[in-house]
PDB file of C-alpha atoms in Angstrom:
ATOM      1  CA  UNK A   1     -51.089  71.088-139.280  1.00 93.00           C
ATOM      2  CA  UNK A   2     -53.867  73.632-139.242  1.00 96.00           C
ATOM      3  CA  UNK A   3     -52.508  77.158-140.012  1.00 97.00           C
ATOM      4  CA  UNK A   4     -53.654  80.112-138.743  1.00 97.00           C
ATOM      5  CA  UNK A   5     -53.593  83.290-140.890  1.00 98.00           C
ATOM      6  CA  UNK A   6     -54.075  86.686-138.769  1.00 98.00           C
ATOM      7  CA  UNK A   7     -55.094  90.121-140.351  1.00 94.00           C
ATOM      8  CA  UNK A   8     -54.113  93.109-140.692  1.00 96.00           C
ATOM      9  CA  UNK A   9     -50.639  92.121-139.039  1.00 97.00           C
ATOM     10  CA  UNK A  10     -50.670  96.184-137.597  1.00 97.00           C
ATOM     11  CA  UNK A  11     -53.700  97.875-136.730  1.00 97.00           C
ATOM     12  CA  UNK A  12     -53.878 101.376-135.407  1.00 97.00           C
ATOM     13  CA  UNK A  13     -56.623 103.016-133.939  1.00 97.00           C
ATOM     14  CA  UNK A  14     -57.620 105.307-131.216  1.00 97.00           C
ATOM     15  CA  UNK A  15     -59.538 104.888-127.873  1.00 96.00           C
ATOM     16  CA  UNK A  16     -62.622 105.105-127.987  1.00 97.00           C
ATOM     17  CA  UNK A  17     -62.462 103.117-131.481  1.00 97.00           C
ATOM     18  CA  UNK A  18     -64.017 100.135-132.203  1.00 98.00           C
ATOM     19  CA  UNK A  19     -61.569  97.254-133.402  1.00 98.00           C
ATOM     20  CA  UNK A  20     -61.928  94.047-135.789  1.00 98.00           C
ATOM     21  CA  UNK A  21     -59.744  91.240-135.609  1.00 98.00           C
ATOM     22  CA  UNK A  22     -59.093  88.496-138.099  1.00 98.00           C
ATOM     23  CA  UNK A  23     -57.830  85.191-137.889  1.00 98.00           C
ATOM     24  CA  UNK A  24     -58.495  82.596-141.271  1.00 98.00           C
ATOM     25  CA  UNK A  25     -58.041  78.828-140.777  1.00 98.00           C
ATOM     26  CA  UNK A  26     -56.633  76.320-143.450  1.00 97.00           C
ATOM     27  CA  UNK A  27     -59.248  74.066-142.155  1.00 97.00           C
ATOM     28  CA  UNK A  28     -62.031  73.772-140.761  1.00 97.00           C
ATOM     29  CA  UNK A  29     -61.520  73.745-136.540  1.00 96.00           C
ATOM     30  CA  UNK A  30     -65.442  74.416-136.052  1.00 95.00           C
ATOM     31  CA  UNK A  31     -66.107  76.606-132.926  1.00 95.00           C
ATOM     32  CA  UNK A  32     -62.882  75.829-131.053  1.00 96.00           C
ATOM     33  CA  UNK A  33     -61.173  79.135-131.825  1.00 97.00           C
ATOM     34  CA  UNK A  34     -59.369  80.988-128.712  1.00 97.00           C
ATOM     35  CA  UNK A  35     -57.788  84.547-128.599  1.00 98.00           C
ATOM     36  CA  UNK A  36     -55.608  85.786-126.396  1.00 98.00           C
ATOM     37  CA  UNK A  37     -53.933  89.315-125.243  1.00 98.00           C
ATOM     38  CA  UNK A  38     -50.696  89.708-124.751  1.00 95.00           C
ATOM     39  CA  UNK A  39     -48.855  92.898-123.679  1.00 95.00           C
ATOM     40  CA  UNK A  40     -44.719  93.621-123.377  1.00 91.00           C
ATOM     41  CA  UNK A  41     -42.713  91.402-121.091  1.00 89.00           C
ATOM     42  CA  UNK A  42     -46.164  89.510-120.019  1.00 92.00           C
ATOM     43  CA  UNK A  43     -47.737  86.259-120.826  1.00 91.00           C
ATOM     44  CA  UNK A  44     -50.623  85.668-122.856  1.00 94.00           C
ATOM     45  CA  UNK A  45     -54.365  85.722-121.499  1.00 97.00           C
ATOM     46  CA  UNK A  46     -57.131  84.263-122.692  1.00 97.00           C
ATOM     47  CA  UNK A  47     -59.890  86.329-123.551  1.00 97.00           C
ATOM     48  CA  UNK A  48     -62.215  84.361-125.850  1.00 97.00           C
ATOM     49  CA  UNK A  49     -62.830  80.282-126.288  1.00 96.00           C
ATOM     50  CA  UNK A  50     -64.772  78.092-128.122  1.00 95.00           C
ATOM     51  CA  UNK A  51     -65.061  80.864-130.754  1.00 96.00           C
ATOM     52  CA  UNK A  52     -67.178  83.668-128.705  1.00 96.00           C
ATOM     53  CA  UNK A  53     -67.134  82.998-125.096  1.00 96.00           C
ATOM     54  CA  UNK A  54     -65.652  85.206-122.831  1.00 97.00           C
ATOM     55  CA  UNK A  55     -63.245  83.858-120.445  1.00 95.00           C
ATOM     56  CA  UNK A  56     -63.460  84.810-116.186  1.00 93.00           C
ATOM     57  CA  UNK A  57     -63.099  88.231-115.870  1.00 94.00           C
ATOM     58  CA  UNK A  58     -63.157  89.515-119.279  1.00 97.00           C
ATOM     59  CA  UNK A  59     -64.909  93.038-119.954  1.00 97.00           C
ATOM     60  CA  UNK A  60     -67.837  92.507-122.048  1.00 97.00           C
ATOM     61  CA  UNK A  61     -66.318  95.430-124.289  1.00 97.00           C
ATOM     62  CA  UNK A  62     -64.689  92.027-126.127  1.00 98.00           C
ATOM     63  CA  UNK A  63     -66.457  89.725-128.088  1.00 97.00           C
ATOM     64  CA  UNK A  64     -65.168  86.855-130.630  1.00 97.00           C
ATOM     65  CA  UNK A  65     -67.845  85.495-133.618  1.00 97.00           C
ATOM     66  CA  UNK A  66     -67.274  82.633-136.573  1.00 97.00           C
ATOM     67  CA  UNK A  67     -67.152  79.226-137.318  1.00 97.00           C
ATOM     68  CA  UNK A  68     -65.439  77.101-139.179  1.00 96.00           C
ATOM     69  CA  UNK A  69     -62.576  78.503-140.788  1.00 97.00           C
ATOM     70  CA  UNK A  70     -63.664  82.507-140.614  1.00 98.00           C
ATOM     71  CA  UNK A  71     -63.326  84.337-137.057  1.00 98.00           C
ATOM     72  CA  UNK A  72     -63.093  87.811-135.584  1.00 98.00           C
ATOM     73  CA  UNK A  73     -62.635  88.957-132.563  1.00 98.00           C
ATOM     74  CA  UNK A  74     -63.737  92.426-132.007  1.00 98.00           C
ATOM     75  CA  UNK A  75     -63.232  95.174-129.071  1.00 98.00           C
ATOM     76  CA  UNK A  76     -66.300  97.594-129.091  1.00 97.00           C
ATOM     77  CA  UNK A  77     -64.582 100.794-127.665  1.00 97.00           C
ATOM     78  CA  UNK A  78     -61.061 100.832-127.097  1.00 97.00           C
ATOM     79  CA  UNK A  79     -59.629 101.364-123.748  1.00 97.00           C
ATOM     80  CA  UNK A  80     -56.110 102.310-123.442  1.00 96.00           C
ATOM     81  CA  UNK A  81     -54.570  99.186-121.985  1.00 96.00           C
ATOM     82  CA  UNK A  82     -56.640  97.110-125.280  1.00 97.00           C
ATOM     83  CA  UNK A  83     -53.337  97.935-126.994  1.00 97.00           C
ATOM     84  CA  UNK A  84     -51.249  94.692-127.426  1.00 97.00           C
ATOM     85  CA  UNK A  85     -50.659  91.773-129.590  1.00 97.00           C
ATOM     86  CA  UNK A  86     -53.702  89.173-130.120  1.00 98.00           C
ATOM     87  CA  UNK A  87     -53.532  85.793-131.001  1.00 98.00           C
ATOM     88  CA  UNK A  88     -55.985  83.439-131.987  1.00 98.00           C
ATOM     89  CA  UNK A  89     -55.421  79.226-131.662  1.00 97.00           C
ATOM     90  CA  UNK A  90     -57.411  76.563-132.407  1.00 97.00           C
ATOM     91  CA  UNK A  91     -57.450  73.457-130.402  1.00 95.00           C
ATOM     92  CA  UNK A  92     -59.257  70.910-133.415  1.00 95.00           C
ATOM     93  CA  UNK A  93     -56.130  69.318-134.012  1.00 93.00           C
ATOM     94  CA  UNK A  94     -53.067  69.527-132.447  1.00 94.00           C
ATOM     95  CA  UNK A  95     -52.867  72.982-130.966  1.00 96.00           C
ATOM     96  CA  UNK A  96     -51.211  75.902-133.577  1.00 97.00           C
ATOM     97  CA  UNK A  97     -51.605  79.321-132.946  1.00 97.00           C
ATOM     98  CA  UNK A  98     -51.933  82.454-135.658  1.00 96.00           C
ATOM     99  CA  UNK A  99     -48.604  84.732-136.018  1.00 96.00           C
ATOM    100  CA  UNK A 100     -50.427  87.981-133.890  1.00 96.00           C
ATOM    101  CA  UNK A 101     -52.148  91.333-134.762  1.00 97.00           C
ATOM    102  CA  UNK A 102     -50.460  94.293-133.244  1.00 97.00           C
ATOM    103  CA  UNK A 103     -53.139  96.874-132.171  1.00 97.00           C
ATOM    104  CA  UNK A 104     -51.681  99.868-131.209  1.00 97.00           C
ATOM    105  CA  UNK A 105     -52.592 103.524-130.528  1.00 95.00           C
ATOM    106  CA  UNK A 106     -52.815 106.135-133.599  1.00 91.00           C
TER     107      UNK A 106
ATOM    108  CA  UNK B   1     -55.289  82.728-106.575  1.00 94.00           C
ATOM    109  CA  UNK B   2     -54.112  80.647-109.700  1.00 95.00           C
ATOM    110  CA  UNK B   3     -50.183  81.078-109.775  1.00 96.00           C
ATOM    111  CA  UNK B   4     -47.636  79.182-112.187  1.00 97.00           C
ATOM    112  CA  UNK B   5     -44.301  79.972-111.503  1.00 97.00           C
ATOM    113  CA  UNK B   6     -41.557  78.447-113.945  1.00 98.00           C
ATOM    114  CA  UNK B   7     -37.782  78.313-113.409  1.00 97.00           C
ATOM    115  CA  UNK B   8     -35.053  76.820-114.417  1.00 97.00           C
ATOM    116  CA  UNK B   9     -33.846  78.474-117.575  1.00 97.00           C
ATOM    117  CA  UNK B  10     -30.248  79.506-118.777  1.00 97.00           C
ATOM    118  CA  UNK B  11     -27.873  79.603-121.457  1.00 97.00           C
ATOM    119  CA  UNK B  12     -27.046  76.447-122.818  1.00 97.00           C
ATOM    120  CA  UNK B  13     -24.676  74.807-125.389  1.00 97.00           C
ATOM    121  CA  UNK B  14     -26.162  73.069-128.374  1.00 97.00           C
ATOM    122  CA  UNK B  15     -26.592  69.491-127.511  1.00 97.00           C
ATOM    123  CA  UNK B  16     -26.788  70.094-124.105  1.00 97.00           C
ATOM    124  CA  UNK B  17     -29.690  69.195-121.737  1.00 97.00           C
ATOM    125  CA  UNK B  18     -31.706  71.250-119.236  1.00 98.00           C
ATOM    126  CA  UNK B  19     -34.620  71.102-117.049  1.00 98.00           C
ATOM    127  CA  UNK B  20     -37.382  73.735-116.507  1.00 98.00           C
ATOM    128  CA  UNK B  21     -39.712  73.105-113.712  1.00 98.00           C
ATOM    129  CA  UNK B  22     -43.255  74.983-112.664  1.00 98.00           C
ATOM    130  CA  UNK B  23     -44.518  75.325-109.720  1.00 98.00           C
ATOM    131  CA  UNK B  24     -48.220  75.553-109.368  1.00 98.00           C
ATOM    132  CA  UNK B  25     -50.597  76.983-106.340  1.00 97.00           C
ATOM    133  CA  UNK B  26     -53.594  78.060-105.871  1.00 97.00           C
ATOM    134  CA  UNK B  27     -55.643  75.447-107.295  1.00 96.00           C
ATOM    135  CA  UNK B  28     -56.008  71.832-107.435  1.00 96.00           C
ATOM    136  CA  UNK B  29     -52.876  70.589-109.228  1.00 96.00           C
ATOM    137  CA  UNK B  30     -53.616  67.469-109.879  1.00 95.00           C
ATOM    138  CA  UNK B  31     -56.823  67.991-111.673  1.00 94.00           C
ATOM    139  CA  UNK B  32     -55.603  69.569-114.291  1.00 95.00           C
ATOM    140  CA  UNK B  33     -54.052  68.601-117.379  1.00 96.00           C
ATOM    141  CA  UNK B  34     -50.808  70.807-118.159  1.00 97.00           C
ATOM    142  CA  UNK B  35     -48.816  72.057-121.015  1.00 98.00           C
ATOM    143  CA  UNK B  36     -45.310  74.072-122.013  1.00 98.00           C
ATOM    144  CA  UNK B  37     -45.762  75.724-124.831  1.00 98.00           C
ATOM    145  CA  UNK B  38     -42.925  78.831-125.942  1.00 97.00           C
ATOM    146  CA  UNK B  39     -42.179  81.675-127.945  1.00 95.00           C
ATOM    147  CA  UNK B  40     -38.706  82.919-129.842  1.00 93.00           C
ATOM    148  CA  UNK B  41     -37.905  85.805-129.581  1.00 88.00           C
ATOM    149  CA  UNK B  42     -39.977  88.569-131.425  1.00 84.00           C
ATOM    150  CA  UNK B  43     -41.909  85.420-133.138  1.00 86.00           C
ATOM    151  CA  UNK B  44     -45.616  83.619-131.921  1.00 88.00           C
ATOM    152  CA  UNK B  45     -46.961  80.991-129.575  1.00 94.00           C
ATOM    153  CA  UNK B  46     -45.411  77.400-130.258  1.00 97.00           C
ATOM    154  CA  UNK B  47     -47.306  74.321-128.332  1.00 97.00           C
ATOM    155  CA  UNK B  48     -44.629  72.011-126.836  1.00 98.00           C
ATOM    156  CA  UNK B  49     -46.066  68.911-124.974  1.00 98.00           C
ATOM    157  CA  UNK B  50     -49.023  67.981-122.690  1.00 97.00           C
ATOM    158  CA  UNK B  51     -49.369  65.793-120.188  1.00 96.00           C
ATOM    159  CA  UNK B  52     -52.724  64.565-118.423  1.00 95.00           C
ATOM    160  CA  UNK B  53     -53.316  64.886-114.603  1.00 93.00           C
ATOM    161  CA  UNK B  54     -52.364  61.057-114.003  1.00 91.00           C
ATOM    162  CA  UNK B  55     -49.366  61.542-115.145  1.00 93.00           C
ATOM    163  CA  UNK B  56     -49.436  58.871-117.880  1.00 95.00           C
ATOM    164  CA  UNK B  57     -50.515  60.430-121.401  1.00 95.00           C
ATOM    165  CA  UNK B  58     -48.550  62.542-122.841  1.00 96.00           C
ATOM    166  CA  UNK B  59     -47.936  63.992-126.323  1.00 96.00           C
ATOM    167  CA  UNK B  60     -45.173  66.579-127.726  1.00 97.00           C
ATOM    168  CA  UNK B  61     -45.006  68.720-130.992  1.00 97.00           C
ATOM    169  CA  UNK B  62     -43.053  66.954-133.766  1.00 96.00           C
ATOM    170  CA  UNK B  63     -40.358  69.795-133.211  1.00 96.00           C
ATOM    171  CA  UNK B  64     -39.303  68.285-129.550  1.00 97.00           C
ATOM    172  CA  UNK B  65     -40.517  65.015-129.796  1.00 97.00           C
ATOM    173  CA  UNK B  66     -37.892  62.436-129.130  1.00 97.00           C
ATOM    174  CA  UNK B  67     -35.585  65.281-127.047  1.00 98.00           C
ATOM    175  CA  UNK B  68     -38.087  67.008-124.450  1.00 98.00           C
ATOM    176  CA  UNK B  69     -39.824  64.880-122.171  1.00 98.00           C
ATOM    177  CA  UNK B  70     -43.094  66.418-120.011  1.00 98.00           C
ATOM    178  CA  UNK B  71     -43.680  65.032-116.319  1.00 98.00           C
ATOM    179  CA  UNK B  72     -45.140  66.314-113.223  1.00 98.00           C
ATOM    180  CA  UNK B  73     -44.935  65.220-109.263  1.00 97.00           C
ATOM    181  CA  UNK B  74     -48.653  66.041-107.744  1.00 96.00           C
ATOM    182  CA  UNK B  75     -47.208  65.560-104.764  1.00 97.00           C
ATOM    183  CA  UNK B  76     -45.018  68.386-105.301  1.00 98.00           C
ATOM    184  CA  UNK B  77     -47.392  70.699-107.567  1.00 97.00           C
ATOM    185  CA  UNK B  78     -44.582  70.296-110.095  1.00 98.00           C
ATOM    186  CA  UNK B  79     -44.519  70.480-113.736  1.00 98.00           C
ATOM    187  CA  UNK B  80     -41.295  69.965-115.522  1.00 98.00           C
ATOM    188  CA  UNK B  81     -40.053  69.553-118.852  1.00 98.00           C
ATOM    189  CA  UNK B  82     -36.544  67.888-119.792  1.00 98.00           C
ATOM    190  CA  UNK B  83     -34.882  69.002-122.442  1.00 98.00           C
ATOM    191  CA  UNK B  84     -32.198  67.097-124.220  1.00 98.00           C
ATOM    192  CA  UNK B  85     -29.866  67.322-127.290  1.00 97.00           C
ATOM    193  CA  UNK B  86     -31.077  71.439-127.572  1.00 98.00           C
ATOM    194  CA  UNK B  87     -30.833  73.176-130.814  1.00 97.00           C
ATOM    195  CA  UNK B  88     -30.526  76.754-131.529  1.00 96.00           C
ATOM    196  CA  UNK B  89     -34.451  76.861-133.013  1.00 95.00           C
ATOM    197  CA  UNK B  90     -35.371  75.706-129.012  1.00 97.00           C
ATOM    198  CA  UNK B  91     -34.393  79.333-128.227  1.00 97.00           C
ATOM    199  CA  UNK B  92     -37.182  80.867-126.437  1.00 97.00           C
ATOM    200  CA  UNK B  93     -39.435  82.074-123.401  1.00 97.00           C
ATOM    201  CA  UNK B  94     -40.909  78.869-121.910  1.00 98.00           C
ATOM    202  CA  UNK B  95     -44.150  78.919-120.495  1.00 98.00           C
ATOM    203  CA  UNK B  96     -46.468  76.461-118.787  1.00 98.00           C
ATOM    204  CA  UNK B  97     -49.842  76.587-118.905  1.00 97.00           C
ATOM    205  CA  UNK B  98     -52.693  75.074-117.472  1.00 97.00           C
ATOM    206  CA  UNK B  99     -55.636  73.536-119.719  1.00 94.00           C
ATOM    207  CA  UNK B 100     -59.196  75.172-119.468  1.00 90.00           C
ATOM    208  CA  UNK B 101     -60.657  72.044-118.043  1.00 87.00           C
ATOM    209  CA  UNK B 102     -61.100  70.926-114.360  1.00 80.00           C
ATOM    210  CA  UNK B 103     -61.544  67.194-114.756  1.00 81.00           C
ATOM    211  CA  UNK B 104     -58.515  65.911-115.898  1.00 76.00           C
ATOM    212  CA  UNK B 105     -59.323  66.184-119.802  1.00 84.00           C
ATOM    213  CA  UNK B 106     -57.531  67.927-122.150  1.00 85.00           C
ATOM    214  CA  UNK B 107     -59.222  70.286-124.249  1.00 87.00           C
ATOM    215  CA  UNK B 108     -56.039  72.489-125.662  1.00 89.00           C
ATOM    216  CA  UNK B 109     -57.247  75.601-124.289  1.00 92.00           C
ATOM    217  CA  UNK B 110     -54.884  77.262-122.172  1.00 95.00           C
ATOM    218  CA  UNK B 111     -56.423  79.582-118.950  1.00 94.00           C
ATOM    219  CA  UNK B 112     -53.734  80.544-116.792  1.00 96.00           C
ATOM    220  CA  UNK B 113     -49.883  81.321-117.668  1.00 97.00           C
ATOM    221  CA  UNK B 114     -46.674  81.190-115.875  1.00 97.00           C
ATOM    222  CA  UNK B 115     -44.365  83.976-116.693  1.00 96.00           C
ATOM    223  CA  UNK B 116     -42.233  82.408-118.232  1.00 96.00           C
ATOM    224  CA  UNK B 117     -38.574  81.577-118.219  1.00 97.00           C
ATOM    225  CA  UNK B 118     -35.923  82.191-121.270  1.00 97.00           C
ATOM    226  CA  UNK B 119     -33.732  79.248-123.078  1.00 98.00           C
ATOM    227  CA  UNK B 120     -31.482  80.473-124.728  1.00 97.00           C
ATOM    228  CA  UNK B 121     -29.063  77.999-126.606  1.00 97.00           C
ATOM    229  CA  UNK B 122     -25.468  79.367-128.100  1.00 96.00           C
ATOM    230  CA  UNK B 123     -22.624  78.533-128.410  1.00 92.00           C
TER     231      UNK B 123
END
């Protein structure tokens, strides 16, 4: 099983502030590396695939870079509904999914 | 629009069985290949079990294999998922999901989400 390691677990910043996700794999899973946002009470959305395309309807303010086992996702300017938990998954093997980064306002 | 709407969830005794169901609109059910995957509470994203539009192929997570068992009706735009001989660890919100792809192939990338229905097995 591939695992996915997320970093920082907590990350606080304001709006307006530009945020940088990690997410490490054990493995190599080449480009196929999703994120996706979830917020309180509501199922997860996909904002990223294949490593740094943007899913339907996702502001270009989020973009997602890396390959192989090293990936980031990163929000340019923070708006205030950016603040949730992300998750990244990778779908080279059997699907696993990273254990979240909490972004949430300073 | 794209809607996934699970049910179906309860409380349960350990070694008990229950089904969830999802019902899909919005989009051409049968086309797509489908998934449950869940979350415990306060803890990440767990991948359950797929199953292909046809019906036919199907694979589960080592956790559930052997007690859950993934089907669908197309006729019905129904996803279900039975689960047998529960454990405490199957505690969770159940989702289903539906895979990125449009032409019946699996790619493990999950676009739309139901909201979700809790399990929640105690004695």
């Amino acid at each position: 099983e591939i695992v996915l390691t997320q970093s920082p677990a907590t990350l606080s910043l304001s709006p307006g502030e530009r945020a940088t996700l990690s997410c490490r794999a054990s493995q190599s899973v080449s480009s196929y590396l999703a994120w996706y946002q979830q917020k309180p009470g509501q199922a997860p959305r996909l904002l990223i695939y294949d490593a740094s395309n943007r899913a339907t309807g996702i502001p270009a303010r989020f973009s997602g870079s890396g390959s192989g086992t090293d990936f980031t996702l990163t929000i340019s300017s923070l708006e205030p509904e950016d603040f949730a938990v992300y998750y990244c998954q990778q779908r080279s093997t059997r699907p696993t999914f990273g254990q979240g980064t909490r972004l949430e306002i300073k | 629009q794209v809607q996934l709407v699970e049910s179906g969830g309860g409380v349960v005794q350990p070694g008990r069985s229950l089904r969830l169901s999802c019902a899909a609109s919005g989009f051409t059910f049968s086309s797509y290949t489908m998934h449950w995957v869940r979350q415990a509470p306060g803890k990440g994203l767990e991948w359950v079990a797929v199953i292909f539009n046809d019906g036919i192929i199907k694979y589960y997570s080592d956790s559930v294999k052997g007690r859950f068992t993934i089907s669908r009706d197309n006729s019905k735009n129904t996803l279900y998922v039975q689960m047998n001989s529960l454990r405490t660890e199957d505690t969770a919100v159940y989702y289903c999901a539906r895979d990125f792809d449009s032409s019946g192939y699996r790619t493990d990338c999950f676009d739309y989400w139901g909201q979700g229905t809790q399990v929640t097995v105690s004695s």
